Structure formats: structure tokens, C-alpha cells
Tab-separated table of C-alpha atoms and ligand atoms in Angstrom:
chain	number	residue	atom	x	y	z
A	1	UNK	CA	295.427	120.001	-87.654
A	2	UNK	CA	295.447	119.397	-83.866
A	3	UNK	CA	298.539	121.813	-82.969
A	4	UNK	CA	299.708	120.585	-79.397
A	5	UNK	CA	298.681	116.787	-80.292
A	6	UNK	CA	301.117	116.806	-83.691
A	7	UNK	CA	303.612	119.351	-81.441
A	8	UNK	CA	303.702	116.975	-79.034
A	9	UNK	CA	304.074	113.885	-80.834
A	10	UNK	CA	307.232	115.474	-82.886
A	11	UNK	CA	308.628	117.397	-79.671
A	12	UNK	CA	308.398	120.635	-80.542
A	13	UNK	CA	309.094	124.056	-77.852
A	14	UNK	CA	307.355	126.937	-79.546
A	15	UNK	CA	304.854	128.042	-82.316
A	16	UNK	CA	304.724	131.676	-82.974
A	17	UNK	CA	301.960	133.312	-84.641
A	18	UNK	CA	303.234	136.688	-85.755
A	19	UNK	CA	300.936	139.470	-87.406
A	20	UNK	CA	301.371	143.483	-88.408
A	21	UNK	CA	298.324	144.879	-89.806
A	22	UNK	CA	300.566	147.894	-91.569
A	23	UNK	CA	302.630	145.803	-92.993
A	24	UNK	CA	300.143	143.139	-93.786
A	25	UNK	CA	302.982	140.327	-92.054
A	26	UNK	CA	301.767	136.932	-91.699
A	27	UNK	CA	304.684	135.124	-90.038
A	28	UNK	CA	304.744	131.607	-88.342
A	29	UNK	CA	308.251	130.785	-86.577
A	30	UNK	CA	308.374	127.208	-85.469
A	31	UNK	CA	310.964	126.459	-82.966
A	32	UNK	CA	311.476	122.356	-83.089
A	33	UNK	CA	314.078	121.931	-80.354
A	34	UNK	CA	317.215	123.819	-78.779
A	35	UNK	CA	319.397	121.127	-76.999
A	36	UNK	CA	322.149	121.633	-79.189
A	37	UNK	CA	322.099	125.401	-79.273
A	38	UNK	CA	319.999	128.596	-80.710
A	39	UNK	CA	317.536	127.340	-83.127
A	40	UNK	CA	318.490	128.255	-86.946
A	41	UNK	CA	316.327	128.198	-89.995
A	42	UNK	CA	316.012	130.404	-92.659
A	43	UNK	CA	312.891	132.617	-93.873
A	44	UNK	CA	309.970	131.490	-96.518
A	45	UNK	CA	308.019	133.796	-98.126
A	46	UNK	CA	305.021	131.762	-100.251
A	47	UNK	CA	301.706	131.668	-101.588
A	48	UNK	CA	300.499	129.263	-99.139
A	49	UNK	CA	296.751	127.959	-99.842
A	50	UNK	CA	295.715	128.540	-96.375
A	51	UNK	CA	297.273	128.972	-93.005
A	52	UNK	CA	297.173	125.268	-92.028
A	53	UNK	CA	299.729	124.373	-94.889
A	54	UNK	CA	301.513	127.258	-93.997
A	55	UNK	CA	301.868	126.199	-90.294
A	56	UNK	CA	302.220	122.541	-91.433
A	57	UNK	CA	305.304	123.445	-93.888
A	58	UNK	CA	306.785	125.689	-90.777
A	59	UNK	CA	306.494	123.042	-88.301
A	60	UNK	CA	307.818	120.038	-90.940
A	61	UNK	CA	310.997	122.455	-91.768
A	62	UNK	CA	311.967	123.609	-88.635
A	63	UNK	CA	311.884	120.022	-87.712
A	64	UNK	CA	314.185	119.427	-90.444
A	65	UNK	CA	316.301	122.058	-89.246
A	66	UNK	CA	316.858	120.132	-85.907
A	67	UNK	CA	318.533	117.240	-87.771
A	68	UNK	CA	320.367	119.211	-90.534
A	69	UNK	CA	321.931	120.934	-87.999
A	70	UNK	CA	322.435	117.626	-85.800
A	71	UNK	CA	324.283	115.908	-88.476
A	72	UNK	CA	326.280	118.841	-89.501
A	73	UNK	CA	328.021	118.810	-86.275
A	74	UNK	CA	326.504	122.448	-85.306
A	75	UNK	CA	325.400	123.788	-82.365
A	76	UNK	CA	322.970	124.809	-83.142
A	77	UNK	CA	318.746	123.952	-82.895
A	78	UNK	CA	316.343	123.670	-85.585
A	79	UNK	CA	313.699	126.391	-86.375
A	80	UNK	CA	312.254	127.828	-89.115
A	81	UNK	CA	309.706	130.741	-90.313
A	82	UNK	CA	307.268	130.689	-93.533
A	83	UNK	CA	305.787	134.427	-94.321
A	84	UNK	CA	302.234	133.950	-95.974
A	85	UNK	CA	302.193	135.903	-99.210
A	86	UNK	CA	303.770	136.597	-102.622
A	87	UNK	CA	307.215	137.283	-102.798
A	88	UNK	CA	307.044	138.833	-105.892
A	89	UNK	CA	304.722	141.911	-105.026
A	90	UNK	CA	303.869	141.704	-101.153
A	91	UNK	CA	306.809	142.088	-100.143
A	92	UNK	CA	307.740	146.279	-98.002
A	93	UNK	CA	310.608	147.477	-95.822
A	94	UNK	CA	308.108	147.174	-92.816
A	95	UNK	CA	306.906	143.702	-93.230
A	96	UNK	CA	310.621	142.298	-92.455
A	97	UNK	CA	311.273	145.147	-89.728
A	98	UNK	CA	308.205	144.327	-88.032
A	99	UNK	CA	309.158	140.650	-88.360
A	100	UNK	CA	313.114	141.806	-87.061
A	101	UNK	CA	311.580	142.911	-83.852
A	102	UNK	CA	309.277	139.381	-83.494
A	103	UNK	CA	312.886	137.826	-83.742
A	104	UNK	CA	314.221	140.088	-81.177
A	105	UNK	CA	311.609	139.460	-78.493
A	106	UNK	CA	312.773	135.722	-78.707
A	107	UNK	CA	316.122	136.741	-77.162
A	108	UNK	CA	317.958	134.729	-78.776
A	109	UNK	CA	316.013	131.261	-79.374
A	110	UNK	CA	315.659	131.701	-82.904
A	111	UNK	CA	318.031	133.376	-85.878
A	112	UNK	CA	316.812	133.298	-89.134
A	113	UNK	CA	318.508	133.595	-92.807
A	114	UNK	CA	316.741	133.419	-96.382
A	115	UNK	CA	315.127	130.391	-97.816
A	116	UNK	CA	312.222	130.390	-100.813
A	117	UNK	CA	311.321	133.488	-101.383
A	118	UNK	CA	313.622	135.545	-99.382
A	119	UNK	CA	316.911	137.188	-100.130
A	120	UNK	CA	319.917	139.166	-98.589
A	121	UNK	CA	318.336	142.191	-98.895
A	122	UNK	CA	315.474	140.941	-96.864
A	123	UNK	CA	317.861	140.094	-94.434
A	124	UNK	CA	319.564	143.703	-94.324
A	125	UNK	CA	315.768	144.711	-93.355
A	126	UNK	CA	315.284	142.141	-90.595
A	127	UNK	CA	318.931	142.983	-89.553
A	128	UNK	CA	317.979	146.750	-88.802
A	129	UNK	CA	315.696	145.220	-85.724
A	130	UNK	CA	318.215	142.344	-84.538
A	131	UNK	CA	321.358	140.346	-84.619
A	132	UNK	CA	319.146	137.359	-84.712
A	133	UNK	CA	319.630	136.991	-88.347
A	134	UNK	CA	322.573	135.380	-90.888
A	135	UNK	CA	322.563	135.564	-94.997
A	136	UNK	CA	322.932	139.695	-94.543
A	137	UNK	CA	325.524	141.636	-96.721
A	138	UNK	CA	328.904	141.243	-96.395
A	139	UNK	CA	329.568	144.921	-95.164
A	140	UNK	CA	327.993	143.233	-92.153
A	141	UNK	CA	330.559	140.925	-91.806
A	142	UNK	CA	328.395	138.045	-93.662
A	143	UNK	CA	328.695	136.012	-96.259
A	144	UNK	CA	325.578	137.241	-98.439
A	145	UNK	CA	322.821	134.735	-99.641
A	146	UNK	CA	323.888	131.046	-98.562
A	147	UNK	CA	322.435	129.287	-101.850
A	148	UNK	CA	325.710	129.640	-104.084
A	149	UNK	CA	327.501	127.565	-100.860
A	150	UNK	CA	324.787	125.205	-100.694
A	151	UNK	CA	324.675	124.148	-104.362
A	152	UNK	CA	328.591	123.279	-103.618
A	153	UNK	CA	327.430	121.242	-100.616
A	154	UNK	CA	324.986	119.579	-102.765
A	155	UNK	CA	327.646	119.391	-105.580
A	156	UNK	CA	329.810	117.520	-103.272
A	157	UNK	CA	327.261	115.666	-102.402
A	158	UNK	CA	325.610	114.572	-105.856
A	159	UNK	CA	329.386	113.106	-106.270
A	160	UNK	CA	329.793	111.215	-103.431
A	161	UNK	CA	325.936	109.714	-104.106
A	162	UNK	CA	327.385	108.895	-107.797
A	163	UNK	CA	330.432	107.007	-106.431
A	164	UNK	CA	327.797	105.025	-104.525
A	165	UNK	CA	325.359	104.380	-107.436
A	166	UNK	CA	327.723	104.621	-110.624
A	167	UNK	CA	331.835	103.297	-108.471
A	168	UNK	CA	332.834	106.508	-109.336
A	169	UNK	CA	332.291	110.060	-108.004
A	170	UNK	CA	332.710	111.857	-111.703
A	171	UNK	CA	329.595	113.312	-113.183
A	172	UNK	CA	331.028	113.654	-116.674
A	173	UNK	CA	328.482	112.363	-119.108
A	174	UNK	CA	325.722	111.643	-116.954
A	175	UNK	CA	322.261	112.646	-117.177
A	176	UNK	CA	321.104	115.324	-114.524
A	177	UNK	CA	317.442	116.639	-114.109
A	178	UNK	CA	316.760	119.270	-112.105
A	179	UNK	CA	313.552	120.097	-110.238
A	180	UNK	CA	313.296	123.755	-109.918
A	181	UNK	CA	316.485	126.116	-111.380
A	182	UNK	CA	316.385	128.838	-108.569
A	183	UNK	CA	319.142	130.227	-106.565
A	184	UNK	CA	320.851	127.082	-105.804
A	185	UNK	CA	320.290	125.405	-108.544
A	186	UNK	CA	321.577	127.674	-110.774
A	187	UNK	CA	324.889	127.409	-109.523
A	188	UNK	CA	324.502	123.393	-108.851
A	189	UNK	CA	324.271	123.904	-113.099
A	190	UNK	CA	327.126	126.002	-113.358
A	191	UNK	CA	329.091	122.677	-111.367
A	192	UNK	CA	327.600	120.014	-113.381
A	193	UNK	CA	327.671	121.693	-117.029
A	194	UNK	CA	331.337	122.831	-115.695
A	195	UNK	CA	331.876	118.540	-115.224
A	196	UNK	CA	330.429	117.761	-118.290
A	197	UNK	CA	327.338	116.336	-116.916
A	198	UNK	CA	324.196	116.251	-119.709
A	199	UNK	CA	320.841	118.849	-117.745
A	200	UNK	CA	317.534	118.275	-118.167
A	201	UNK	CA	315.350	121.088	-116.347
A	202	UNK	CA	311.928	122.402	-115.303
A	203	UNK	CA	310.851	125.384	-113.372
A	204	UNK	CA	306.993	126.753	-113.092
A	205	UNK	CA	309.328	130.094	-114.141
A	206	UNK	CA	309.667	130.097	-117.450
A	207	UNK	CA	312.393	132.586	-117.193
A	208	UNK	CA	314.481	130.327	-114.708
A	209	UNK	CA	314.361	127.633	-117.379
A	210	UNK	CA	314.938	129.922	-120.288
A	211	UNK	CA	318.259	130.841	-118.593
A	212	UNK	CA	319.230	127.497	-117.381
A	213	UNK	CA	318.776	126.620	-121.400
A	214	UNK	CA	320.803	129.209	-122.304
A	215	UNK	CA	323.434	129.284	-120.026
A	216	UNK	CA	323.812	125.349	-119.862
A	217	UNK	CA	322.439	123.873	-122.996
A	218	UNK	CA	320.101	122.488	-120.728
A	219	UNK	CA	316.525	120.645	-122.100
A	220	UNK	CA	313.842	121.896	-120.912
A	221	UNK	CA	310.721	119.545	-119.695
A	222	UNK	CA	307.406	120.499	-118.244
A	223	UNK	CA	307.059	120.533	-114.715
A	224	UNK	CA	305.054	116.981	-114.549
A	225	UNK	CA	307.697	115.423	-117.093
A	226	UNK	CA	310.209	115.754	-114.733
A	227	UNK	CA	309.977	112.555	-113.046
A	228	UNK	CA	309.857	110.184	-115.768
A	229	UNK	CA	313.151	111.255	-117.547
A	230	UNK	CA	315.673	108.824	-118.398
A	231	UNK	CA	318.367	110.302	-116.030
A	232	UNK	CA	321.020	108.751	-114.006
A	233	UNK	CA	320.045	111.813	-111.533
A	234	UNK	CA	317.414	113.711	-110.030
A	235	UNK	CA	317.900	116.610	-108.281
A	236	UNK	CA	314.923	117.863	-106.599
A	237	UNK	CA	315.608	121.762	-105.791
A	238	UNK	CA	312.086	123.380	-105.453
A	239	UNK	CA	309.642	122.207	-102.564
A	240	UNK	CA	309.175	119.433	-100.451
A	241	UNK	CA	307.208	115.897	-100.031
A	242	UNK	CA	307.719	115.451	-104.522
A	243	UNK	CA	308.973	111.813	-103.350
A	244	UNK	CA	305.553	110.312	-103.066
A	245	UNK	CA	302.769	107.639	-103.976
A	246	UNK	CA	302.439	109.572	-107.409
A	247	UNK	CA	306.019	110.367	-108.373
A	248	UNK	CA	308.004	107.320	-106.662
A	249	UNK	CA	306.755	104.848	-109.780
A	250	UNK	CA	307.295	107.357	-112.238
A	251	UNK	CA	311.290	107.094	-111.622
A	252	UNK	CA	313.945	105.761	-113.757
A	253	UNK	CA	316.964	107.255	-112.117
A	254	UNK	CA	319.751	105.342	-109.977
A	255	UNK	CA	320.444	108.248	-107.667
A	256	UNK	CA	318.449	111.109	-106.283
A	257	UNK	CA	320.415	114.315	-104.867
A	258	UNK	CA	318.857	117.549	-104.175
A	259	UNK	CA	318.873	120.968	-102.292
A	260	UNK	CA	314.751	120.578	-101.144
A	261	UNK	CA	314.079	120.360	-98.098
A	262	UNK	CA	311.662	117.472	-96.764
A	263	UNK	CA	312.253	115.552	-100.004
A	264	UNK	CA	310.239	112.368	-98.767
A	265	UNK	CA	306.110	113.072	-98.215
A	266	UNK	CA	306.280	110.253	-95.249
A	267	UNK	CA	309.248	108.087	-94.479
A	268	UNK	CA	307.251	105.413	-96.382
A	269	UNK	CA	308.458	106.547	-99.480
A	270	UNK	CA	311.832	106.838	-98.192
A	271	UNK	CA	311.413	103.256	-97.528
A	272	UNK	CA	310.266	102.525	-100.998
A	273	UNK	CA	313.039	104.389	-103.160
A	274	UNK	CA	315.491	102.619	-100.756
A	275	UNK	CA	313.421	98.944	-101.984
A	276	UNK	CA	313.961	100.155	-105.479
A	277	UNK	CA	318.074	100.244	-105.140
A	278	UNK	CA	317.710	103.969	-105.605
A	279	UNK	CA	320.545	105.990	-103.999
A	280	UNK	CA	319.120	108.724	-101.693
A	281	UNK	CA	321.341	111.413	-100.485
A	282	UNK	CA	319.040	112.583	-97.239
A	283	UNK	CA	318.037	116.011	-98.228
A	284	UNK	CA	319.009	117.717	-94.781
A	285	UNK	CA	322.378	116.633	-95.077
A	286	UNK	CA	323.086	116.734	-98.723
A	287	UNK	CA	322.098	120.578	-98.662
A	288	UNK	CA	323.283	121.766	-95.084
A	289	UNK	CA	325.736	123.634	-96.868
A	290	UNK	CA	324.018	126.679	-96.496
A	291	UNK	CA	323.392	126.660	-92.506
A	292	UNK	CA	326.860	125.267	-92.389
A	293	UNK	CA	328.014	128.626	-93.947
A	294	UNK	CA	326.082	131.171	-92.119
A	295	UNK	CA	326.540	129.265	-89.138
A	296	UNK	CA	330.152	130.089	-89.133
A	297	UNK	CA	329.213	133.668	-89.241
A	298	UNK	CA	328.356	133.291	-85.812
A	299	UNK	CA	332.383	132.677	-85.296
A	300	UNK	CA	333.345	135.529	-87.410
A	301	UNK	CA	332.830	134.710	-90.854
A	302	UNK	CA	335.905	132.879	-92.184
A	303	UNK	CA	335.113	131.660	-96.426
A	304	UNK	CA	337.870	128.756	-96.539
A	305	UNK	CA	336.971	127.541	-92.895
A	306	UNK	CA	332.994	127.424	-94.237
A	307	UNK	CA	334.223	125.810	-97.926
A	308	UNK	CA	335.862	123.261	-96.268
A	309	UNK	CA	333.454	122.422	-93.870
A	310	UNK	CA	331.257	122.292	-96.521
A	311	UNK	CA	333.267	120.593	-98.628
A	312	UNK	CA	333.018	117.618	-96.118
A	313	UNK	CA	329.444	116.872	-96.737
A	314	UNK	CA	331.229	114.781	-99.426
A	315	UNK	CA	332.298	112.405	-96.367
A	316	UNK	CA	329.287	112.756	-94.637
A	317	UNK	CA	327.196	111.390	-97.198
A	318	UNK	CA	329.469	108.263	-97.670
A	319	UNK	CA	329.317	107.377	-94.084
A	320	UNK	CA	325.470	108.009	-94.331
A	321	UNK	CA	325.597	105.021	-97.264
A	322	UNK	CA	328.323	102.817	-94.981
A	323	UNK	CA	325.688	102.931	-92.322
A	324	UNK	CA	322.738	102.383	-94.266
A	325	UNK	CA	324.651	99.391	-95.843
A	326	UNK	CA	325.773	98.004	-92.330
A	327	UNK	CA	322.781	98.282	-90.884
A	328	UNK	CA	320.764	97.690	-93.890
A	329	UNK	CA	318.688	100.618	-93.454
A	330	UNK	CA	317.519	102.794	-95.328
A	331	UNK	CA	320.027	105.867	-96.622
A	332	UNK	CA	317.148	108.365	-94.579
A	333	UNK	CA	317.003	106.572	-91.253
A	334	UNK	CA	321.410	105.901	-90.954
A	335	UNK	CA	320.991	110.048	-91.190
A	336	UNK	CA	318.040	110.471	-88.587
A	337	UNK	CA	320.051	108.392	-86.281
A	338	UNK	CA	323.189	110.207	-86.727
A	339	UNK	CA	321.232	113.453	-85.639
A	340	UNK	CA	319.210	111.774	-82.782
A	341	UNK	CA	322.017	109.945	-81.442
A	342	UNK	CA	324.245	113.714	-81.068
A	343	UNK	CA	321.237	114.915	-79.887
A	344	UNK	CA	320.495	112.497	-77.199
A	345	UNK	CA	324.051	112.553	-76.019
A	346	UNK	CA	324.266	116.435	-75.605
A	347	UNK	CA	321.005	116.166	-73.924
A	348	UNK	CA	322.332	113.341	-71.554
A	349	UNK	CA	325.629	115.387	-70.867
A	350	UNK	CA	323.887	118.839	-69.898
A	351	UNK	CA	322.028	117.250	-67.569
A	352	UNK	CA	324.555	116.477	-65.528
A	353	UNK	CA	327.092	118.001	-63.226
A	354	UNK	CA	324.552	120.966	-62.881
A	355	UNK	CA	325.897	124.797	-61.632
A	356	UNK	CA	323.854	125.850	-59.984
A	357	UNK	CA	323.768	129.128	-58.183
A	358	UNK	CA	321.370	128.809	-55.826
A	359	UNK	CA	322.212	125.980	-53.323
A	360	UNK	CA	321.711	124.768	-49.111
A	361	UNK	CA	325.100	127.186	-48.645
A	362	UNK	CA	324.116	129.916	-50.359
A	363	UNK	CA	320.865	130.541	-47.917
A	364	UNK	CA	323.386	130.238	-45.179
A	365	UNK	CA	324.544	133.787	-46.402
B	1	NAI	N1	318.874	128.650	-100.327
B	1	NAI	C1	319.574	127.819	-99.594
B	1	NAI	O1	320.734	128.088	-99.222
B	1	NAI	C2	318.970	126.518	-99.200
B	1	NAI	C3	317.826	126.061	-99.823
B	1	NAI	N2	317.321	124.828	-99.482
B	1	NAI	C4	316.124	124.322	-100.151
B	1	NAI	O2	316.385	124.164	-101.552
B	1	NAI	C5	315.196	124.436	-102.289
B	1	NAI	C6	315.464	125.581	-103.277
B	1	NAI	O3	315.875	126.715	-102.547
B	1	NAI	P1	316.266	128.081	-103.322
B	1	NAI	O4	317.028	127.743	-104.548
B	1	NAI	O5	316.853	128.978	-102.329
B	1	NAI	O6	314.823	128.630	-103.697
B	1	NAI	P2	314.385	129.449	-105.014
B	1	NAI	O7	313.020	129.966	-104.718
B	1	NAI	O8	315.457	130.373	-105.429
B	1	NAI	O9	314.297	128.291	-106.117
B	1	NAI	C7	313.236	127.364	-106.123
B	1	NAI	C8	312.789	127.239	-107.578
B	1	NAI	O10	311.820	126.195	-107.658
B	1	NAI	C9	310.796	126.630	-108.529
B	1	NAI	N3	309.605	125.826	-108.246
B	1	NAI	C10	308.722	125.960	-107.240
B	1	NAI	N4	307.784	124.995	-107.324
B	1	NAI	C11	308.093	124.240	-108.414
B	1	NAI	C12	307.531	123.097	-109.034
B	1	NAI	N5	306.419	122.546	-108.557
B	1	NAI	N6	308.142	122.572	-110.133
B	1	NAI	C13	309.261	123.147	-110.635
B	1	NAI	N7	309.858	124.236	-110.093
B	1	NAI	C14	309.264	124.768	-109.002
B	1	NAI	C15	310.644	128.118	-108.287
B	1	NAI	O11	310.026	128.768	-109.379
B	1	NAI	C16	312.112	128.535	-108.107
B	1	NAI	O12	312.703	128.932	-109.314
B	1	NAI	C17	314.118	124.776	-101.256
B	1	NAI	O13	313.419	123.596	-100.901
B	1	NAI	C18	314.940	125.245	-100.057
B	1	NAI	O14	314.222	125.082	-98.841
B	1	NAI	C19	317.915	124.020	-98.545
B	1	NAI	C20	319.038	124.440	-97.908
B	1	NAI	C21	319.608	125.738	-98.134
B	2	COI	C1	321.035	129.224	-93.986
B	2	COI	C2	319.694	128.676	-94.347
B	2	COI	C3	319.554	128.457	-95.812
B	2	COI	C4	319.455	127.431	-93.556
B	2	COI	C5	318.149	126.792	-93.896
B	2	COI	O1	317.096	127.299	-93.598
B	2	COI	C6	318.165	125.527	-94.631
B	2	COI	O2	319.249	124.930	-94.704
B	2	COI	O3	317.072	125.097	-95.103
């Protein structure tokens, strides 16, 4: 990968290489742009196959991050970090101080949260080196791990992407399956067995999909079945770029609706579901509820301000479709002008009517 060409062809500010040899952290923070405000993107911890798809997956989500957070109506940038390693036995107390104190020496630029393979407790850690950092424990005056908010966001969402496909927002009796049962998911099918919608699941964690069966009389499908069900819905909650040249003609469902992040491989595929009459809720806005919540932290954490706010992503997503219809675009580019037309206008009106404290005068002195 040619690092300034692709940084400078998607307008990114900063790439940070962090390491700790103690600690054995491996930490890339990817700062996409800051016109609207600090950049804010949570933390993933994964077994990346080598350090260019780790840098890749930093740069594509922080990107991401920009827009979510565009759309949203925050002030906020986009950034994001991915730690290099196995969550499930690399993880110490140092790795995510050391990492803290990489956050503070960006002053600011760049707060974090959790994403795949991070969690609130990680959070506390990070939060013991700065203030640069959302998701923590409540007795910090947080609201604990996002995901539970942002399966309602995506909840809310799902609905509103129903009424579009289906003329009505109720999920009762339709056919769900979900890509990955992890945090948010997990409560996404605590919402949709709640509605009386019928789950099919996968998870490479057999565990995740033994509970999911359990707890939702869920079936259970292997992870490469999962894109040929007969479903009305699919929900992809796991990883990124599984809308793509293999998957895309393997779909029967009318709607897709997920919590991933950077859903579509290359907007091509984007343009193909959208050929195919399938209903796309964009992924960034469909599952902003998280950033949406922690974001408010930032105010003073307030639950039924966040909820609601939250709760709007329901509205969001039906004037994404009103666009998309209007315009007749596709569902993913309505949304990437909604962010880059908030963006561009913020940008326009800071750079005007500058303060400035050093002026002709002020030499006079
Ligand atoms: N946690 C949050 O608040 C937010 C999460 N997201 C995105 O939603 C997605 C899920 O996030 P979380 O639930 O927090 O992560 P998680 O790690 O708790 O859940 C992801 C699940 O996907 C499974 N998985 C991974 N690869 C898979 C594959 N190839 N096939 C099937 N299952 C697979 C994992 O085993 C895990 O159970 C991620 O893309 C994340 O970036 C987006 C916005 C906010
Ligand atoms: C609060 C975080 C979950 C925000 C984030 O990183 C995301 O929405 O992907």
C-alpha cells in the first residue's frame, strides 16, 4: 500500500504508528478528518494477517467515522484505532495504559471508545492515562459499553428499512439472519425475537451461536450459509467489505440492515445491491447509535437525551431512502452526500470571519 498516495487521495490528517515493547502494543490510530470537531472512533483489537490489513482496516474505519459522525449531526471528526493481536489472550493492564498515554499526547485530536475486541473495562485502563476516551464505567459518569444502544439504533433502523421494502415498519413474522451474534447483536435479537421476528444466525463462535439458539430459538447456519438464506433480512454484524463480488449473487433478501461497519467492499457493490431493488440501510448511519451515545457523554451523560437521539436514526434512514428515490441514487451515495455536504458547509463557514489575535494594530502596541 502506498500510504501518503491512498492518504491523500481519501484526505486523511494523521497516521499513528504506536508500539510498547513491555506491553507488546501494536496500535495504529488513523485520524481521517477534524472539520467538524475532535475525531471519534472506537478501539479494535484483532488478529490481523499482517500490518498492511491492519493499517488498511484503520484507515477505511476511521474514514467511516468521518461520515457516521457527519450524518449524525455530531461534532465531531472521524478516527479510529485497530490494536494488532488476540483479544482473547494478549490482552494486559499495560498494553491499554501505554496506549492511554499515545491518546494523551494527541491533545485532544482523537478520543477513542470500544469496538471488536474491546470492552469497558479496557476503557477504565485507557481512562487511567486520559480523558480522551468514552464507553468507560458509569462511576465515571459514562454510559458503559455503547453496543446495547447501538443494536437499538440499528433496531430502529432495521424498521424504518422494512417500511421501505415490506409498507410497513413491523418485523413480526419476518425472517432475520444475522451475521455475527456479538455484543450488539445480541441485544438486536433480544428486539427482534421480542417483535416476533423468525432468526437465523452464524458466528465463527460457537458459543455466541449456541446462546443466540437458546435464548432466541434462533437456527443456526454455518458461517458461508449465511448469505444464501431465504430471509426477508440480513443483518450483517461482524466485519466489513461481506457485500462483495462473491456474496452479492448469493442474496435472496429484500432488505439488508446491519451494525458492521464498511458493509460494501467498493461502492460498486453498493451500486449493484441498489440494481437488484435491495433496500440498503448505509451501515454508518444505521449503527451510529453507539457514537451518538458516548458522544453525549461529552455533554454530561444524559440516557433519555442519547435514546432519543438515537431513536431518530429511524427518521434518518427514511430521508436517506426519500433522497435516494428523488435523486435516484443509490441508498449509500444520498448518505455520503448528506455527510459531505455538512461537512463542506462547516468547512466553508470556519473559514470565514477569522479572529485573529495577531493583526497590523496589535504590532502598533
Ligand atoms: N459496538 C458498537 O457499539 C458498534 C459496533 N459497530 C460494528 O458492528 C460490528 C459488531 O460489533 P460488536 O458487536 O461490538 O463486536 P463483537 O466482537 O462483540 O461481535 C462481532 C461478532 O462477529 C463474529 N464474527 C467475526 N467474524 C465473523 C465471520 N466471518 N462470520 C460470522 N461471525 C463473525 C465474532 O465472533 C463476534 O461474535 C463491527 O463491525 C463493529 O465495528 C458499529 C458501531 C458501533
Ligand atoms: C462509540 C463507538 C462504538 C463508535 C465507533 O467506533 C463506531 O460507531 O464504529
Amino acid at each position: 500500500m502506498e500510504i501518503f498516495k491512498y492518504m491523500e487521495t481519501h484526505d486523511y490528517e494523521q497516521l499513528v504508528i504506536c508500539q510498547d515493547k513491555t506491553s507488546g502494543l501494536k496500535a495504529i490510530i488513523a485520524i481521517h478528518d477534524t472539520t467538524l470537531g475532535p475525531a471519534l472512533g472506537g478501539t479494535r483489537m484483532w488478529t490481523y494477517a499482517s500490518e498492511e490489513e491492519a493499517i488498511e482496516d484503520a484507515l477505511r474505519l476511521a474514514k467511516g467515522m468521518t461520515y457516521k459522525n457527519a450524518a449524525a449531526g455530531l461534532n465531531l471528526g472521524g478516527g479510529k484505532t485497530v490494536i494488532i493481536g488476540d483479544p482473547k489472550k494478549d490482552k494486559n493492564e499495560e498494553m491499554f495504559r501505554a496506549f492511554g498515554r499515545y491518546i494523551e499526547g494527541l491533545n485532544g485530536r482523537y478520543i477513542t471508545a470500544e469496538d471488536v475486541g474491546t470492552t469497558e473495562e479496557d476503557m477504565d485502563l485507557i481512562h487511567l492515562e486520559t480523558d480522551y476516551v468514552t464507553g468507560v464505567s458509569a462511576e465515571f459518569g459514562s454510559s458503559g459499553n455503547p453496543s446495547p444502544v447501538t443494536a437499538y439504533g440499528v433496531y430502529k433502523g432495521m424498521k424504518a428499512a422494512a417500511k421501505e421494502a415490506f409498507g410497513d415498519d413491523s418485523l413480526k413474522g419476518k425472517t432475520v439472519a444475522v451475521q455475527g451474534v456479538g455484543n450488539v447483536a445480541y441485544t438486536l435479537c433480544e428486539y427482534l425475537h421480542e417483535e416476533g421476528a423468525k432468526l437465523i444466525v452464524t458466528d465463527i463462535n460457537k458459543d455466541a451461536v449456541r446462546r443466540a439458539v437458546e435464548a432466541f430459538g434462533a437456527i443456526a447456519v454455518e458461517a458461508d450459509e449465511i448469505y444464501s438464506q431465504d430471509a426477508d433480512i440480513f443483518a450483517p454484524c461482524a466485519l466489513g467489505a461481506i457485500i462483495n463480488d462473491e456474496t452479492i449473487p448469493q442474496l435472496k433478501c429484500k432488505v439488508i440492515a446491519g451494525s458492521a461497519n464498511n458493509q460494501l467492499k467498493d461502492p460498486e457493490h453498493g451500486d449493484r445491491i441498489h440494481e437488484m431493488g435491495i433496500v440498503y440501510a448505509p451501515d454508518y448511519v444505521i449503527n451510529s447509535g453507539g457514537v451518538i451515545n458516548v458522544a453525549d457523554e461529552l455533554a454530561g451523560y444524559n440516557r433519555e437525551r442519547a435514546m432519543k437521539r438515537v431513536a431518530g436514526i429511524y427518521d434518518t434512514i427514511e430521508q436517506i431512502f426519500a433522497i435516494s428515490k428523488r435523486d435516484n441514487i443509490p441508498s449509500y451515495v444520498a448518505a455520503d452526500r448528506l455527510a459531505e455536504e455538512r461537512i463542506a458547509r462547516v468547512a466553508k463557514s470556519r473559514g470565514q470571519f477569522l479572529q485573529n489575535e495577531k493583526s497590523v494594530l496589535s504590532r502598533k502596541k
